[in-house]
Coordinates of C-alpha atoms in Angstrom, one line a residue:
X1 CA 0.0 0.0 0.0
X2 CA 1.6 3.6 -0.8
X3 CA 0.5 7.0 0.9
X4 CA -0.2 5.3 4.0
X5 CA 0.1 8.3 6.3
X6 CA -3.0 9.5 4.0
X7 CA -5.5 6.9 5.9
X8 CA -7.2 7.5 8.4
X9 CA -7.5 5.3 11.5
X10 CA -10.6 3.4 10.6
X11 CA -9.2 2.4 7.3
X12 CA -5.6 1.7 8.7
X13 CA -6.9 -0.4 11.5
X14 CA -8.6 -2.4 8.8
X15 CA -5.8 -2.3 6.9
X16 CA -3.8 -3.7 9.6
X17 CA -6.2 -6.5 10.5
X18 CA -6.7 -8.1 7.4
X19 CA -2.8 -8.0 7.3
X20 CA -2.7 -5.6 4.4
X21 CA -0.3 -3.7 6.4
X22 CA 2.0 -3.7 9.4
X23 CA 2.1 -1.1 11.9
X24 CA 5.4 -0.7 11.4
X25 CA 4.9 0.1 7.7
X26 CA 2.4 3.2 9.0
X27 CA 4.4 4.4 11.3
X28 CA 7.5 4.8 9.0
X29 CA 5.4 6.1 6.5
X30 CA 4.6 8.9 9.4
X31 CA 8.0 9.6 10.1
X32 CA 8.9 10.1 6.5
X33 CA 6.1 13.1 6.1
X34 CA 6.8 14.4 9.7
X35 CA 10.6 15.1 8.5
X36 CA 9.3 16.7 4.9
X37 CA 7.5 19.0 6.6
X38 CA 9.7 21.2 9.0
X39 CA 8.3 23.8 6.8
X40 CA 4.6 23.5 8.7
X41 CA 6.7 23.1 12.1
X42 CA 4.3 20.8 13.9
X43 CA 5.7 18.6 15.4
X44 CA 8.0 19.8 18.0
X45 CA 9.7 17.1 20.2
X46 CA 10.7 13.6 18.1
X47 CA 10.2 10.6 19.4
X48 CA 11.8 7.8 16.5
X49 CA 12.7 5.1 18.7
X50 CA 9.7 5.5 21.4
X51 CA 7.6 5.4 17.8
X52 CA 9.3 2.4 16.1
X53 CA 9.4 0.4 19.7
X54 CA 5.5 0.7 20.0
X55 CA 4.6 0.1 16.7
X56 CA 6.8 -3.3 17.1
X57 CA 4.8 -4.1 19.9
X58 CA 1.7 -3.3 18.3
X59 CA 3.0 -6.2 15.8
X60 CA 3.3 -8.8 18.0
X61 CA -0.5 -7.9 19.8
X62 CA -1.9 -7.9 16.2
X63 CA -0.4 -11.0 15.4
X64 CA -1.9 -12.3 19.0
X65 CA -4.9 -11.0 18.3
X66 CA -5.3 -9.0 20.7
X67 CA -5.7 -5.7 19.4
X68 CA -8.0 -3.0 21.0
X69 CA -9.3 -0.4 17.9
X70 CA -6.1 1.7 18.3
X71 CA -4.0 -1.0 18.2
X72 CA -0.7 -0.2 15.8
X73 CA -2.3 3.3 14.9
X74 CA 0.4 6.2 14.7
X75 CA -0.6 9.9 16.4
X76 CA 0.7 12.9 17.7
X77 CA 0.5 14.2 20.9
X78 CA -0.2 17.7 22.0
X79 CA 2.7 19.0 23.8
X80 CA 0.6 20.0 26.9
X81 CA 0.4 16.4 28.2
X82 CA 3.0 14.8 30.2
X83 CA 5.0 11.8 28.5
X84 CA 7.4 10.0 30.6
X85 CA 10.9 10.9 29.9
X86 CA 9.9 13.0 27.0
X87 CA 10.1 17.2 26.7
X88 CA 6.7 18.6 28.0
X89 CA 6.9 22.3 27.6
X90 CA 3.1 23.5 27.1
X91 CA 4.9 25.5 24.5
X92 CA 6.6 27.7 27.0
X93 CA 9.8 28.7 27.9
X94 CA 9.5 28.1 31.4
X95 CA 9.3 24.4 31.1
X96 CA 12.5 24.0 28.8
X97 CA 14.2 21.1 30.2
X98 CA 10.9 19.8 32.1
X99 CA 11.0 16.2 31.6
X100 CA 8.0 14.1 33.3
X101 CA 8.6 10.9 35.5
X102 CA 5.0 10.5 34.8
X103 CA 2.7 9.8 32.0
X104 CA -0.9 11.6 31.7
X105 CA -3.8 9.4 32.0
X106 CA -5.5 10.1 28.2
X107 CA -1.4 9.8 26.9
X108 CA -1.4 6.5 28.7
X109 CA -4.7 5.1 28.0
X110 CA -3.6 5.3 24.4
X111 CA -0.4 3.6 24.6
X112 CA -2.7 0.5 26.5
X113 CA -4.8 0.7 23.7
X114 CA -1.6 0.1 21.6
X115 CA -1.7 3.8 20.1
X116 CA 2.1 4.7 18.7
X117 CA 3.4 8.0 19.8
X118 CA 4.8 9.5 16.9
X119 CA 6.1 12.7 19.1
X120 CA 5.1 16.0 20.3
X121 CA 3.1 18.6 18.8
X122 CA 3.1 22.7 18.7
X123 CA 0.6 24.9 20.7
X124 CA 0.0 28.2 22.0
X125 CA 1.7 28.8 25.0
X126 CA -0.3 27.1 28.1
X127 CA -3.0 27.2 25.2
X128 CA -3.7 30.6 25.6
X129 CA -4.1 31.7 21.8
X130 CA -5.9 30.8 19.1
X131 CA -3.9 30.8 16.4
X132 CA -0.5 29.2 17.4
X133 CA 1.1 32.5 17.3
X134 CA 2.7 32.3 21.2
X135 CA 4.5 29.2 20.9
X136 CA 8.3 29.2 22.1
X137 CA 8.5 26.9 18.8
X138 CA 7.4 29.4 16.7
X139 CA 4.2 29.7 15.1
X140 CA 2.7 26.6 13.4
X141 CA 2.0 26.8 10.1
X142 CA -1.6 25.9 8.3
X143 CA -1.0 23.3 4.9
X144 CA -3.9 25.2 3.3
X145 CA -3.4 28.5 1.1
X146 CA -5.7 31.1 0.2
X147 CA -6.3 30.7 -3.4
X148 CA -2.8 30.9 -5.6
X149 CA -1.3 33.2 -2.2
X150 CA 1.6 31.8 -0.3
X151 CA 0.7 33.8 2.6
X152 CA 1.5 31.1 5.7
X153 CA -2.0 31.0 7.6
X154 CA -2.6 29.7 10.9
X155 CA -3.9 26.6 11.9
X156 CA -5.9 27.9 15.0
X157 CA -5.1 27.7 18.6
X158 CA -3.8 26.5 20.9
X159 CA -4.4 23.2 19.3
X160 CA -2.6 24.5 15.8
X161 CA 0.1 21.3 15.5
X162 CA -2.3 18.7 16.4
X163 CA -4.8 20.3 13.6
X164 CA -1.9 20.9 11.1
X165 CA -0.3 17.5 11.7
X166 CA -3.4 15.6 11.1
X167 CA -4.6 17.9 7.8
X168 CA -1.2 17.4 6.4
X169 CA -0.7 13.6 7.0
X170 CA 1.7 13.9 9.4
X171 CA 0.0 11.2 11.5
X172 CA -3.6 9.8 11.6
X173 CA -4.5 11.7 14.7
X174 CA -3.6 13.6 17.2
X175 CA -4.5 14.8 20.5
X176 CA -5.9 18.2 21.8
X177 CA -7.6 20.0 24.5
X178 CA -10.3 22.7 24.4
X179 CA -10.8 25.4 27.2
X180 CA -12.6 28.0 24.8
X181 CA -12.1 26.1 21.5
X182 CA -8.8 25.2 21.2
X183 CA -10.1 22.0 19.3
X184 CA -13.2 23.3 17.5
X185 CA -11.4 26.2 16.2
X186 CA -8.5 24.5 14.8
X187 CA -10.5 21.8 13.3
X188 CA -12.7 24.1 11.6
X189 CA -9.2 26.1 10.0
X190 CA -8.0 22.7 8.6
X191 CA -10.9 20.9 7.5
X192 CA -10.4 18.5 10.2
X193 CA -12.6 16.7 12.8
X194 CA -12.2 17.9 16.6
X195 CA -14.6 17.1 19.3
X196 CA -14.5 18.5 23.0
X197 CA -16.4 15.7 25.5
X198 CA -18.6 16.9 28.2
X199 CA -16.1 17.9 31.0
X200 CA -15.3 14.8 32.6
X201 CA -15.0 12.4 30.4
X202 CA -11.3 12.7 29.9
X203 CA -9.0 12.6 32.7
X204 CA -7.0 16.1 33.1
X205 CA -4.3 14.1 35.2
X206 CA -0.9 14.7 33.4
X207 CA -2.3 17.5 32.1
X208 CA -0.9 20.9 32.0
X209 CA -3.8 22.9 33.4
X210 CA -4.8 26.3 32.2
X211 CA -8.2 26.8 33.3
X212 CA -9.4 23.6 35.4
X213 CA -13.0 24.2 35.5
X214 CA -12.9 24.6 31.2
X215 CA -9.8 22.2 30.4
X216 CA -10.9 19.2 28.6
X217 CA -9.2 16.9 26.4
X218 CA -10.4 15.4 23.2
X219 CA -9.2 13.8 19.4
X220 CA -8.5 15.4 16.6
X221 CA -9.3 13.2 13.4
X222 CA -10.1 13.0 9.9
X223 CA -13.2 12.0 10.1
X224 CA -16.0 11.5 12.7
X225 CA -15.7 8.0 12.8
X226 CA -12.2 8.2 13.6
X227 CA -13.3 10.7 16.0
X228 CA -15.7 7.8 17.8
X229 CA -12.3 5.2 17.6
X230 CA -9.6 7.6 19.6
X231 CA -12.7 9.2 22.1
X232 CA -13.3 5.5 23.1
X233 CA -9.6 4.8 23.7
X234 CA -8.9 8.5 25.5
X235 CA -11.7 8.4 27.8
X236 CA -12.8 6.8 31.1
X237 CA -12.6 7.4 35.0
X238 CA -9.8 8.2 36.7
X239 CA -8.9 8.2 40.8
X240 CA -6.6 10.7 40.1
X241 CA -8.5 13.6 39.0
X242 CA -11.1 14.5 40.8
X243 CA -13.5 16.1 38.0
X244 CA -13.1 12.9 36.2
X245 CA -16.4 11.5 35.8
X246 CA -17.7 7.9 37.0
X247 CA -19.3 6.4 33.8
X248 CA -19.3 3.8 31.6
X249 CA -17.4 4.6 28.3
X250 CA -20.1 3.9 25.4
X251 CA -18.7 2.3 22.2
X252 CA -19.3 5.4 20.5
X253 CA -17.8 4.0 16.7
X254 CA -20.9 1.8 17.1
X255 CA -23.6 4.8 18.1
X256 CA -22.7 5.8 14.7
X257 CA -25.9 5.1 12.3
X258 CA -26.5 8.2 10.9
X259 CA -29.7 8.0 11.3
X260 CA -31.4 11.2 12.5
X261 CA -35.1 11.2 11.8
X262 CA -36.9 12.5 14.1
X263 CA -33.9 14.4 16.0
X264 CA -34.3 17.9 16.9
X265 CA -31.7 20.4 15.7
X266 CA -31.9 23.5 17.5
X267 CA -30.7 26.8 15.4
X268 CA -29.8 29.7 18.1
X269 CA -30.9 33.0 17.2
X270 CA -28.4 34.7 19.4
X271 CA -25.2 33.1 17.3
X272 CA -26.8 35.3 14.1
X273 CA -23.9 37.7 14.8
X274 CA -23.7 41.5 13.2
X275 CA -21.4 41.8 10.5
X276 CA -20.8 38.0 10.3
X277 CA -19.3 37.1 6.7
X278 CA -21.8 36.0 3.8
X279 CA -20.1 32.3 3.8
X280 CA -20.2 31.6 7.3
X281 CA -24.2 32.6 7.3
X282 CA -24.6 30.8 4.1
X283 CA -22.6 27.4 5.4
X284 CA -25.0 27.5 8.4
X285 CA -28.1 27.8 6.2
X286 CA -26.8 24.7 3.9
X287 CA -26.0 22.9 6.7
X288 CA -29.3 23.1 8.5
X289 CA -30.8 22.3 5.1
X290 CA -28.9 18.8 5.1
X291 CA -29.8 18.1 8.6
X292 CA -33.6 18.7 7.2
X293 CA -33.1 16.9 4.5
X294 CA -31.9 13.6 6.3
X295 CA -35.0 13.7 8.3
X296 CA -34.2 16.2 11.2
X297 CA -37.0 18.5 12.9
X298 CA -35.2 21.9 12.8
X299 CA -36.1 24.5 15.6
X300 CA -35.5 28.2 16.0
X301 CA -34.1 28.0 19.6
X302 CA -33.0 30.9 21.9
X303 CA -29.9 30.9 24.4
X304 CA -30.5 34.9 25.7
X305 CA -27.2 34.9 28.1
X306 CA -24.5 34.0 24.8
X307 CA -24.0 37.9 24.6
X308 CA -22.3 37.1 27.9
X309 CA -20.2 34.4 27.3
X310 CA -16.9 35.7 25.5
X311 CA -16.1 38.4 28.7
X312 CA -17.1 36.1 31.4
X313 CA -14.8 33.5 30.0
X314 CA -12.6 36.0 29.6
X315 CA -12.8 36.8 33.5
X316 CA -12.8 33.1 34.8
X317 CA -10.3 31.4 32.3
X318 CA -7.4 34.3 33.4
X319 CA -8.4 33.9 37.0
X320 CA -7.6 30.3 37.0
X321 CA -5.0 30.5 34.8
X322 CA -3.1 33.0 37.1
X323 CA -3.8 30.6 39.9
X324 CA -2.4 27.5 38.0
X325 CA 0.8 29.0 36.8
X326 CA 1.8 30.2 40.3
X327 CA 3.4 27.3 40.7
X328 CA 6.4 28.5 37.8
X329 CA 8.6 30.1 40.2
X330 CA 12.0 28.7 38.7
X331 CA 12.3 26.8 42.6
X332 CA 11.2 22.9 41.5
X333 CA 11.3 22.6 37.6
X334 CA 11.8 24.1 34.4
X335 CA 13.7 27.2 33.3
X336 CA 15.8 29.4 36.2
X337 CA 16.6 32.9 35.8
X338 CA 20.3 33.9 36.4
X339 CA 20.3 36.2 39.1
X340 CA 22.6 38.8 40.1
X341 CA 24.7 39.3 43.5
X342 CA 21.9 40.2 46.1
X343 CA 19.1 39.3 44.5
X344 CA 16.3 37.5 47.1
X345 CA 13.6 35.1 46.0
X346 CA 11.4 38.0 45.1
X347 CA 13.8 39.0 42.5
X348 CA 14.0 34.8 41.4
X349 CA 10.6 34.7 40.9
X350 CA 10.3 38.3 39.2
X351 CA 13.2 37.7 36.5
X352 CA 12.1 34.0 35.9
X353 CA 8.6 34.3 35.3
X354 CA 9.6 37.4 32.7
X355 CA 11.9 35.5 31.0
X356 CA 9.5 31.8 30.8
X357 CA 6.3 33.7 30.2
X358 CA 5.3 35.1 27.0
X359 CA 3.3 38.4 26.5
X360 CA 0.1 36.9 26.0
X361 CA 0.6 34.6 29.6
X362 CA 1.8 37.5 31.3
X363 CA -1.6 39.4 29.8
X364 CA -3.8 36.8 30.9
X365 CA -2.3 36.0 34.8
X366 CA -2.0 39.9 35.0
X367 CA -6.0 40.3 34.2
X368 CA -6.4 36.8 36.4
X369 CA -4.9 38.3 39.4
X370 CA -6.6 41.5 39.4
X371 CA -10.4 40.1 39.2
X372 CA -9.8 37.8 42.1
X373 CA -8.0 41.3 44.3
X374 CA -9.9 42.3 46.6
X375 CA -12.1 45.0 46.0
X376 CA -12.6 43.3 42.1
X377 CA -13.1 39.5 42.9
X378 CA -17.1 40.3 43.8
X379 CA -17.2 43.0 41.0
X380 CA -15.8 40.4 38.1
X381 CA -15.2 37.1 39.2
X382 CA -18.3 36.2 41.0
X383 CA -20.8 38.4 38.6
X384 CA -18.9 35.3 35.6
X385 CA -19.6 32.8 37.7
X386 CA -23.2 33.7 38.0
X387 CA -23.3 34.8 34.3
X388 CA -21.8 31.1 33.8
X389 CA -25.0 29.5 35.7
X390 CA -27.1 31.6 33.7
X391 CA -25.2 30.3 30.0
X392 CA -25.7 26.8 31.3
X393 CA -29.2 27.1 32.5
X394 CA -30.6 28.2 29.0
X395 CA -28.8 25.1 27.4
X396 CA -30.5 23.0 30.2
X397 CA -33.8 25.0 29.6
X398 CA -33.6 23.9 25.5
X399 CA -32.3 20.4 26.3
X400 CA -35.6 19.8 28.5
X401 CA -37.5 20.8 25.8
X402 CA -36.5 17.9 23.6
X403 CA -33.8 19.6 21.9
X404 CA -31.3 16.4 20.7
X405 CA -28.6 19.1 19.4
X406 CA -27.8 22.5 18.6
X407 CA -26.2 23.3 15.0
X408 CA -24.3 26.6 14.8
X409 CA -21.0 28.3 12.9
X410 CA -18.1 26.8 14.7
X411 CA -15.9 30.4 13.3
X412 CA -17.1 33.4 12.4
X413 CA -14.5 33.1 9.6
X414 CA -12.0 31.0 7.4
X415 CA -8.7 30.6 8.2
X416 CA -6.9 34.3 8.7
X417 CA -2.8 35.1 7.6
X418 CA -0.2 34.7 10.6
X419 CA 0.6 38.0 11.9
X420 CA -3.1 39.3 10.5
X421 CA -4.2 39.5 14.1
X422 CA -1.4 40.1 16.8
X423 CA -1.7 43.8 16.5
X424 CA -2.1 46.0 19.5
X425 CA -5.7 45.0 20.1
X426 CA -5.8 41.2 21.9
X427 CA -9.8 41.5 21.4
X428 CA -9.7 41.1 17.9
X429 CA -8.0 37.5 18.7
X430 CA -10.4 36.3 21.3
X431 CA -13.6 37.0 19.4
X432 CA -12.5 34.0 17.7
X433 CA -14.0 32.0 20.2
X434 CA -17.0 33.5 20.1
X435 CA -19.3 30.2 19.1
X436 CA -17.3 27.9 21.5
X437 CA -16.3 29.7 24.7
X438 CA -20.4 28.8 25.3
X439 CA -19.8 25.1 25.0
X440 CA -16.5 25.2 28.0
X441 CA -18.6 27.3 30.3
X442 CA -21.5 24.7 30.2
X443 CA -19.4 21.9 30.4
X444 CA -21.1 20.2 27.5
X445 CA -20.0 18.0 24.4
X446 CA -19.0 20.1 21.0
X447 CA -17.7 19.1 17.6
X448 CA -16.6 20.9 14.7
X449 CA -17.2 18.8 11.0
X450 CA -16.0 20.5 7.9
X451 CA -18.7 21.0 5.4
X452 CA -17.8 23.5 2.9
X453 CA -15.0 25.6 1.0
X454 CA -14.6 29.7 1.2
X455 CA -14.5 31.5 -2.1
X456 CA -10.7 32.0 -1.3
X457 CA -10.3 27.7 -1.3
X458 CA -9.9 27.4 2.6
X459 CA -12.5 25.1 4.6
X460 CA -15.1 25.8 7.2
X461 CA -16.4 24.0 9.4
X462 CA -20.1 23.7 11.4
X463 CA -20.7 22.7 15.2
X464 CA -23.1 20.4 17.2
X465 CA -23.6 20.7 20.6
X466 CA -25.0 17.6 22.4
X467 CA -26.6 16.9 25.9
X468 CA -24.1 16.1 28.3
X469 CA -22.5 12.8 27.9
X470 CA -24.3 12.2 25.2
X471 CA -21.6 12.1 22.8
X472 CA -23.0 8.9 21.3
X473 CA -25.8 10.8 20.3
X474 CA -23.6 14.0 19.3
X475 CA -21.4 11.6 17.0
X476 CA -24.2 10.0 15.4
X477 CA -25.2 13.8 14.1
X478 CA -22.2 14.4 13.1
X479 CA -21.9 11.7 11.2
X480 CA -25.2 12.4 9.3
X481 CA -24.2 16.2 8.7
X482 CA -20.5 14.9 7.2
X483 CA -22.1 12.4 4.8
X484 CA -24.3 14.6 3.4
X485 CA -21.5 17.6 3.5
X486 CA -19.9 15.3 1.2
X487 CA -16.0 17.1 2.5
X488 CA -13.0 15.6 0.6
X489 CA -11.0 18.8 -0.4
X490 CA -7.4 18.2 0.7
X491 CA -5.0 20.8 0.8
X492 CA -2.3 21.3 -2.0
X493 CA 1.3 19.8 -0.7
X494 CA 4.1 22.9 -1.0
X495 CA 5.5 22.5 2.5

């Protein structure tokens, strides 16, 4: 078989079964794209020999037979989970030199499930971005143009490798983790599959945290079936973390029928934004009309507190993100700066956190810090955690009404050029997460399918939401809005 990077992980884990293939084979086939591509600068730390030894293993259990659905499958994992002996920066100086004793629980339930690690893979720094751009890597790069330009775009945030390794072939899936997006987004920039769980479903232990009530981790795939595969393996209860949730772990590649008559599709008035582009409307529209047209009930729905969303996430993520990254001090782990004569450990943790942190950290813990001072935590803090209830209660309030899912623009645009939005205005950036922030601050299942092609060539993408822990359900839609989407556009090699 040639171009086996190109499969995806349903079709190489046939392929492997019926002995077409050897996961060897794949996984040498990865490496050989991953080192063509330095150009896209995805992956970040390589692991050859960690790669090669698991695929060999993943031989021997095939052979056995006894090979779970990941069995032999190469992926890439985002560089904010802990892999034993292996660099785990979160994309920040800080951490240079941080190497785990410890694996995270979704990294290990992989390799159980026989998953071959093909390395690590650029992010925005403590995924705080949303387009790759505050990586101590450098930015990643998107494999899509616009049209004959060859202006580099970005692949989204913070989960830009994960969505530009998989798009380009690197490896047949990756990892990610969503606090306001960070898989939806990306997905939806490189016509890519990425779904966010309800929060607990995967375990955050091993985890770099950036906001713990928001973090959650989730696959990034070419397809929604493959999707359904990688969830399965990823997910379950964990001891360890104590937001992890207690529940059985559906077989969610079997959910997957398609079959939506009957479902109710819920279409949000309040995500018809002002001045949102003529695509992104008209992709909605043509989506809802494929949902319709494979037997969906379509309803007008409203969610009155979204208005809120984007600056009460923008209140609770910092907070907890300046709470979290305390703990850089340059004392335990990761990057020291050199002090001079005299200097005290005020002056330690002063010089190191300027040196490890990036402007758009420092930004964020700075604005964290200051709503939970006294004097502002009442002001901003609480009033988002009330505004929070209030975002969750209206998806509860539609949900009770028989609502099975709610189909809405998963970016209020294409893909934009690197360097396009890191002027002096951060806003600009974060109203990027505009459709998803709603989906972290509820706590509820969200994927992004891609479903059509801007005027410009570059793919967009459409989002469910589902009922908590129904991502069975949430799939199963999915699944019904990519078939009749019909999406097969790849982008042009020129990396």
């Amino acid at each position: 078989m040639s171009d086996l990077n190109k499969l995806g992980l349903a079709d190489a884990r046939d392929a492997l079964r019926k002995g077409d293939t050897t996961s060897k084979e794949l996984t040498e086939a990865c490496l050989k794209a991953i080192e063509g591509a330095g150009a896209l600068n995805a992956f970040v730390h390589h692991t050859p020999d960690i790669a090669l030894d698991r695929a060999a293993a993943a031989d021997t259990r095939l052979k056995d037979g006894d090979a779970p659905a990941m069995c032999g499958l190469p992926i890439g994992i985002k560089d904010l989970f802990c892999t034993k002996g292996v660099p785990s920066q979160a994309g920040s100086r800080i951490l240079e030199g941080f190497l785990p004793e410890y694996e995270s629980t979704v990294s290990q339930n992989l390799a159980d499930a026989g998953a071959v690690m093909l390395g690590k893979l650029n992010m925005d720094e403590f995924a705080m971005g949303s387009s790759n751009e505050t990586s101590v890597y450098g930015n990643a790069v998107n494999p899509w143009r616009r049209g004959n330009s060859d202006a580099a775009l970005t692949p989204g945030g913070s989960s830009g490798g994960s969505a530009a390794a998989v798009a380009a072939d690197l490896c047949l899936a990756a990892t990610g983790t969503d606090t306001g997006g960070s898989i939806r987004q990306p997905a939806a920039f490189t016509g890519t599959v990425g779904i966010k769980p309800t929060y607990g479903r995967c375990s955050r232990w091993g985890v770099v945290a950036f906001a713990s009530s928001l973090d959650q981790a989730g696959p990034m795939t070419k397809s929604v079936r493959d999707a359904a595969i990688m969830l399965g393996a990823m997910a379950g209860y964990d001891p360890k973390d104590s937001t992890s949730a207690d529940r059985a772990v559906p077989d969610f590649e079997a959910a997957l029928t398609g079959d939506i008559r009957g479902k109710k599709i819920g279409i949000p008035r309040e995500y018809r934004m002002e001045g949102m582009p003529e695509e992104i409307e008209k992709l909605w529209a043509d989506g809802t009309a494929m949902l319709k047209d494979a037997g969906a009930e379509i309803v007008d729905i409203s969610l009155p507190h979204t208005k809120y969303a984007l600056p009460a996430y923008y209140v609770i993520a910092p907070a907890e993100a300046s709470s979290n990254l305390a703990r850089y001090d340059g004392v335990r782990y990761g990057h020291r700066a050199k002090l001079d004569a005299g200097d005290g450990i005020t002056e330690m943790y002063e010089k190191t956190r300027a040196e490890g942190f990036g402007p758009e950290v420092q930004r964020r813990v700075m604005v964290g810090t200051y709503v939970l001072s006294a004097g502002f935590y009442d002001a901003y803090y609480n009033r988002a955690r009330r505004v929070r209830t209030l975002i969750k209660q209206d998806f509860d309030t539609v949900f009770a009404e028989g609502i099975d899912c709610i189909l809405t623009p998963a970016t209020p645009s294409a893909a934009f050029g690197l360097g396009e939005m890191t002027d002096a205005d951060p806003i600009k950036m974060y109203l990027n997460d505009v459709f998803t922030v709603t989906v972290n601050l509820a706590g509820l299942p969200g994927i992004a399918v891609p479903t059509g092609i801007d005027k410009q060539g570059l793919p967009l993408g459409l989002q469910l939401i589902g009922r908590p822990w129904e991502e069975s359900d949430l799939l199963s839609s999915a699944y019904a809005l990519e078939r009749a989407a019909g999406f097969v556009a790849k982008a042009d090699k020129w990396w």
